[in-house]
Tab-separated table of C-alpha atoms in Angstrom:
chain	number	residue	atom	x	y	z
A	19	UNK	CA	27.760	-4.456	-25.894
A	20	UNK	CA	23.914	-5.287	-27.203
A	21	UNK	CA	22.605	-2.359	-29.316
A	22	UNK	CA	20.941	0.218	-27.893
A	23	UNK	CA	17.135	0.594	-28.898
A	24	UNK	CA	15.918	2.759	-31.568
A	25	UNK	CA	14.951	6.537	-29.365
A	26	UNK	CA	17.814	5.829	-27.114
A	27	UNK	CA	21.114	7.796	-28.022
A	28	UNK	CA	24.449	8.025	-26.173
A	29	UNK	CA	24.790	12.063	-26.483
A	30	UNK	CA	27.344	14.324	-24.402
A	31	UNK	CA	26.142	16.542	-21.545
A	32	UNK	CA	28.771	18.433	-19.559
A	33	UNK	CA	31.557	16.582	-21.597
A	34	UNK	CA	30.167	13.337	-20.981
A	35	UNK	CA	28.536	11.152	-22.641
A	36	UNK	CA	25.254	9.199	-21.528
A	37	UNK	CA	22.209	7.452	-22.175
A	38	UNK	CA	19.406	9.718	-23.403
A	39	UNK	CA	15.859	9.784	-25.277
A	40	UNK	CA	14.084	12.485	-26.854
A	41	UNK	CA	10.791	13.704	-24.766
A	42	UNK	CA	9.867	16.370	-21.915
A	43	UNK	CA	12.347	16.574	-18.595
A	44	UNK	CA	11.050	14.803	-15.417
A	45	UNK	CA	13.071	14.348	-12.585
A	46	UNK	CA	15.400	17.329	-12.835
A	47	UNK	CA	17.539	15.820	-15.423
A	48	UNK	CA	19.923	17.564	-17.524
A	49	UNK	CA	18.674	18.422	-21.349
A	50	UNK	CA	20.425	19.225	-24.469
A	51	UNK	CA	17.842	22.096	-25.383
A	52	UNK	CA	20.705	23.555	-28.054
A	53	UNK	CA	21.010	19.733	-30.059
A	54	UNK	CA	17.538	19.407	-30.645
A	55	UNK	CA	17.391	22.842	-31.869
A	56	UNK	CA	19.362	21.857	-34.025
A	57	UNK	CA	18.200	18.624	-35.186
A	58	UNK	CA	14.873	20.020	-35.342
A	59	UNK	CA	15.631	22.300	-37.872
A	60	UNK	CA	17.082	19.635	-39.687
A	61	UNK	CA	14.533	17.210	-39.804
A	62	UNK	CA	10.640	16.782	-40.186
A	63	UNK	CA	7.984	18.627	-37.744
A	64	UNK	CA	7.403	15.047	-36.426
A	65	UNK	CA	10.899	14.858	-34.865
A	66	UNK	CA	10.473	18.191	-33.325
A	67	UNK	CA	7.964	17.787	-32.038
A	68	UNK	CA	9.701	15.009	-29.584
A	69	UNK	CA	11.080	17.864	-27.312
A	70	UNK	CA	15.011	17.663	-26.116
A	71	UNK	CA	17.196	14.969	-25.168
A	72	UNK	CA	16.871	14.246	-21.636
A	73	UNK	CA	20.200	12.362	-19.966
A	74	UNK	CA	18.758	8.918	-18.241
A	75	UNK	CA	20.480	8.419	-15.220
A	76	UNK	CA	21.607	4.972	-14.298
A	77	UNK	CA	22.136	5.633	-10.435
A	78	UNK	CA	18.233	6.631	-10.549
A	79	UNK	CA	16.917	3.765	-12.938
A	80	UNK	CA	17.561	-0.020	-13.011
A	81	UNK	CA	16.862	-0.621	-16.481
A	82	UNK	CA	19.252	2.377	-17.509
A	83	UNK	CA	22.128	0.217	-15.488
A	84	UNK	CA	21.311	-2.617	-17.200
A	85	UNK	CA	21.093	-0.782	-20.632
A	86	UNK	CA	24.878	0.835	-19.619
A	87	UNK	CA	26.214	-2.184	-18.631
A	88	UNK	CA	25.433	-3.707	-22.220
A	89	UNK	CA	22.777	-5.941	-21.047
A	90	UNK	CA	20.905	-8.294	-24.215
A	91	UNK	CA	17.453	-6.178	-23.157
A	92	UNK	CA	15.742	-6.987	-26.590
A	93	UNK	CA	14.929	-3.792	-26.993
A	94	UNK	CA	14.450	-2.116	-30.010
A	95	UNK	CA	12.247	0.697	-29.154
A	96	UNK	CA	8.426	0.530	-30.541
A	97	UNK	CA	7.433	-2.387	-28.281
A	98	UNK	CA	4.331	-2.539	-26.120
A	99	UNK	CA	5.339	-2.002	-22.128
A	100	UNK	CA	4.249	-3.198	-19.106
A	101	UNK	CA	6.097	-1.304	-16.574
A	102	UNK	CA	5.688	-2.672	-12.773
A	103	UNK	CA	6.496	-0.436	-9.985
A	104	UNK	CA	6.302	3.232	-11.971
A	105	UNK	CA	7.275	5.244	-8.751
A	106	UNK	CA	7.140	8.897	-9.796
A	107	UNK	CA	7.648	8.183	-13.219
A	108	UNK	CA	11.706	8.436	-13.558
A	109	UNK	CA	12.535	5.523	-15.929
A	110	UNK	CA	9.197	4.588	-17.279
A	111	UNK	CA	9.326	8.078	-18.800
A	112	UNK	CA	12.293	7.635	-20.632
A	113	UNK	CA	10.594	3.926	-21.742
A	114	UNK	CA	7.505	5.849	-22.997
A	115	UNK	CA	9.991	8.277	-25.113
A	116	UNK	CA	11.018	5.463	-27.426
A	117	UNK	CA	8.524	2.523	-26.663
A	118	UNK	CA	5.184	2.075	-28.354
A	119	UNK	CA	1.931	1.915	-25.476
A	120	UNK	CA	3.247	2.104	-21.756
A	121	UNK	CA	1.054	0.857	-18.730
A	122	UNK	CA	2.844	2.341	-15.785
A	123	UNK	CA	1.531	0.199	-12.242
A	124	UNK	CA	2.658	2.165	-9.429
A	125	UNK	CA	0.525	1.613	-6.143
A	126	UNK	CA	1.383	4.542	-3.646
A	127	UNK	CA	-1.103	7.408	-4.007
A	128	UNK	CA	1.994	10.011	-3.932
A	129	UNK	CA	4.580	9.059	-6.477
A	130	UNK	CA	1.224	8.477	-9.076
A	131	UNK	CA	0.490	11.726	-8.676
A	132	UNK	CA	4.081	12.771	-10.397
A	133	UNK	CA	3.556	10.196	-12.798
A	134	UNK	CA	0.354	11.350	-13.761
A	135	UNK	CA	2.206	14.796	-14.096
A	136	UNK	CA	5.017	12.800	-16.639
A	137	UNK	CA	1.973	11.163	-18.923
A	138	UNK	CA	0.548	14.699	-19.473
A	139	UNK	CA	3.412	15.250	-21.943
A	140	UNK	CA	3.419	11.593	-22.764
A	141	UNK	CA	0.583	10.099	-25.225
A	142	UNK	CA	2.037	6.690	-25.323
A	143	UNK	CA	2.017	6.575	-21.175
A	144	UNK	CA	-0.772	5.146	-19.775
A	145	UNK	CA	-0.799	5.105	-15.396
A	146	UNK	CA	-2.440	3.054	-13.507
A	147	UNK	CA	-3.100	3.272	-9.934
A	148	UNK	CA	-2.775	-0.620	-9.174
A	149	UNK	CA	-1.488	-2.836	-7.340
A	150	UNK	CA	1.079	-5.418	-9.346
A	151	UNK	CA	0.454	-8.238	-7.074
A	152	UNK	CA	-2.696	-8.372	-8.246
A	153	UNK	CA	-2.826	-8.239	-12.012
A	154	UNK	CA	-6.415	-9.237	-12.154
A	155	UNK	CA	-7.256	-5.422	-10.745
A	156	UNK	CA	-5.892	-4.438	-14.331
A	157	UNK	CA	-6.160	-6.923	-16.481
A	158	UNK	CA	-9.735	-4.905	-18.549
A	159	UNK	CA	-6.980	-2.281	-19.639
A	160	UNK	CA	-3.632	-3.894	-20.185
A	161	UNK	CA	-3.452	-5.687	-23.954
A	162	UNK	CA	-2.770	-9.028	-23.831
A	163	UNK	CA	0.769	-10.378	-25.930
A	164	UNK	CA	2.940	-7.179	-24.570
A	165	UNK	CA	6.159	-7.229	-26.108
A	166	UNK	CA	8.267	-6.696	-22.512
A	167	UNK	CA	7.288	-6.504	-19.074
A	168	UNK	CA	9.698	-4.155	-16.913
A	169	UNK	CA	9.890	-5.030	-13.551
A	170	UNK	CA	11.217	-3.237	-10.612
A	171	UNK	CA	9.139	-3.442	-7.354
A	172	UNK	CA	10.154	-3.236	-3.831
A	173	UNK	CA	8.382	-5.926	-2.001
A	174	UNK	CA	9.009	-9.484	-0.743
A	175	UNK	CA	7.894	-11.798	-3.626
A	176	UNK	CA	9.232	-10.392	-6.910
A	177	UNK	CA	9.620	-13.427	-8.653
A	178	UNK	CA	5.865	-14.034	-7.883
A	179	UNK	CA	5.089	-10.978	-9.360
A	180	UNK	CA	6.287	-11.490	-12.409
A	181	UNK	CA	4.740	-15.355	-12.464
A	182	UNK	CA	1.782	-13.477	-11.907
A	183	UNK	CA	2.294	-10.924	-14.467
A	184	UNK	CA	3.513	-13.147	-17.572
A	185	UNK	CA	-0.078	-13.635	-18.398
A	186	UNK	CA	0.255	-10.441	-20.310
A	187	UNK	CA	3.278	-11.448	-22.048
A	188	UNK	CA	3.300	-12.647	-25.705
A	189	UNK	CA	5.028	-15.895	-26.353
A	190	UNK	CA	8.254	-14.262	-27.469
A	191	UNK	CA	8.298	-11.242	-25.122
A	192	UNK	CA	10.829	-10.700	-22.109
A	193	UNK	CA	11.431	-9.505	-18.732
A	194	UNK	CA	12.975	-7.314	-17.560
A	195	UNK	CA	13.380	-7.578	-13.442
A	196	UNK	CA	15.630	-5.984	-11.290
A	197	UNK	CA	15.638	-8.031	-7.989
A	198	UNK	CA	16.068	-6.064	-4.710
A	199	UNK	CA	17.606	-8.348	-2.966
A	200	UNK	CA	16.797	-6.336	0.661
A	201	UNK	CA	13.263	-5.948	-0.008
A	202	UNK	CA	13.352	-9.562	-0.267
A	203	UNK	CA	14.811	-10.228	2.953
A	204	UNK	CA	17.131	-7.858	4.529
A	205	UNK	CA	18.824	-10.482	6.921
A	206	UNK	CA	20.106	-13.143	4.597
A	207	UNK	CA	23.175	-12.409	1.494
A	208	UNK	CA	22.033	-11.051	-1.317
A	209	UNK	CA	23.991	-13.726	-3.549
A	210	UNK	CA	21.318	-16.031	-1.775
A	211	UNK	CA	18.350	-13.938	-2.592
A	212	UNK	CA	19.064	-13.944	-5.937
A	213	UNK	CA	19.487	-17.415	-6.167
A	214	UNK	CA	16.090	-18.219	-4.395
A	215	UNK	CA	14.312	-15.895	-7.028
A	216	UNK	CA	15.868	-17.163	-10.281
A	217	UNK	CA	14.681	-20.481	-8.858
A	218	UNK	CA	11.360	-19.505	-8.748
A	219	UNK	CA	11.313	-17.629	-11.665
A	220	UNK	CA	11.567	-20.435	-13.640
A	221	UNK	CA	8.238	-21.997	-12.773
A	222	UNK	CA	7.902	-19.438	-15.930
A	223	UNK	CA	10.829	-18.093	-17.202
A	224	UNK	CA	13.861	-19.237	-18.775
A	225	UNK	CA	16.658	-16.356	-17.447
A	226	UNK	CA	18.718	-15.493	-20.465
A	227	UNK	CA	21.057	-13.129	-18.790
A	228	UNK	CA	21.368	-11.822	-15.178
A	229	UNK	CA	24.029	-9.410	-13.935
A	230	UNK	CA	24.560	-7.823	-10.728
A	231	UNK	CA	23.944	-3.711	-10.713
A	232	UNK	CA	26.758	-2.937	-8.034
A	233	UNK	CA	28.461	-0.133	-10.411
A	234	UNK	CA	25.136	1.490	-9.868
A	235	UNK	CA	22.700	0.042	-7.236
A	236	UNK	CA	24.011	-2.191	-4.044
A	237	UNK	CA	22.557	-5.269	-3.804
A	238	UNK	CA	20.777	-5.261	-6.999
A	239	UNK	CA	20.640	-7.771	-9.840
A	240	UNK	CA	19.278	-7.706	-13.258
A	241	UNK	CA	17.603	-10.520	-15.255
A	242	UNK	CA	16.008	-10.422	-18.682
A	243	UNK	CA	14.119	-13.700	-18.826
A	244	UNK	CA	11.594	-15.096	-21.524
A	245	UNK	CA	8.612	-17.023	-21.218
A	246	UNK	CA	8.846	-20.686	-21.283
């Protein structure tokens, strides 16, 4: 079991524990208002100031699965993000609670608008209305050498996507991708899919771990790859 990053804490909510970080609730989450209390009047303004721990749900995030199921992330919380496919905001909040500067890409008009809503409470989040299969649209505000690139789109092409994104990626950064294998194509076996795009991937990548998601997500896998 890798370590978790620094921000990320396995704390108990309703007698059980889970993943959570330290910043303002999002998606309806469950909080642990009376801890921080607590903490806060234990420690400096600064930590206070961080708001409650918020549980991170792995059946709503594919990067909390992979954290849960003891995937080697890299992640040590501070790092500079890249974060493709944002949606609403649900796990690239919990990212900007313990990561250093956040780009959240989400494309659809209706989801950004909840993300933008998430970044209000969120200095470190930066969203961008963009499309990630075409990182050139973004390229003026996203630093180059991010430390991780966290990938979860649902399109045909994902592997492309993140050839196409690794231009951002320092030398020893990694991704992070969680494959849909259905958005990819919904006729042939998953197994297959995933096969195909860890193929491709390494036009760029060398995979370092992958590890299907079933305990959380059907038909998804998870890769942390570096650059080659």
């Amino acid at each position: 079991m890798s370590e978790l990053p620094t921000g990320v804490q396995r704390r108990e909510f309703d007698g059980t524990e889970r993943l959570a970080t330290q910043g303002e609730p999002v998606y309806g989450e469950p909080t642990d208002v009376q801890q921080t209390e607590s903490a806060a009047a234990n420690q400096n303004s600064e930590s206070s100031e961080d708001g409650e721990w918020r549980a991170w749900n792995p059946n709503r995030s594919k990067l909390g699965a992979m954290l849960e199921l003891g995937m080697d992330t890299g992640l040590a919380g501070g790092e500079t993000v890249l974060y493709l496919g944002a949606a609403s905001g649900t796990t690239v909040s919990h990212v900007a609670d313990f990561a250093g500067p956040t780009y959240a890409v989400e494309f659809a008009a209706r989801p950004a608008r909840d993300l933008l809503e998430a970044a209000e409470s969120r200095d470190r989040l930066f969203p961008l209305l963009k499309d990630a299969r075409k990182p050139e649209s973004y390229a003026h505000v996203v630093e180059s050498d991010v430390d991780v690139i966290v990938q979860d789109v649902a399109t045909r092409g994902q592997a492309r996507v993140a050839l196409e994104n690794r231009r951002f990626l320092a030398d020893d950064g990694r991704l992070l991708l969680a494959v849909k294998a259905r958005s990819e194509d919904v006729t042939r076996e998953p197994t297959a899919v995933f096969e195909d795009v860890q193929g491709e991937l390494e036009e760029g990548y060398e995979v370092v771990e992958a590890e299907r998601l079933e305990r959380y997500h059907t038909d998804h896998l998870g890769i942390v790859a570096r650059p080659k």
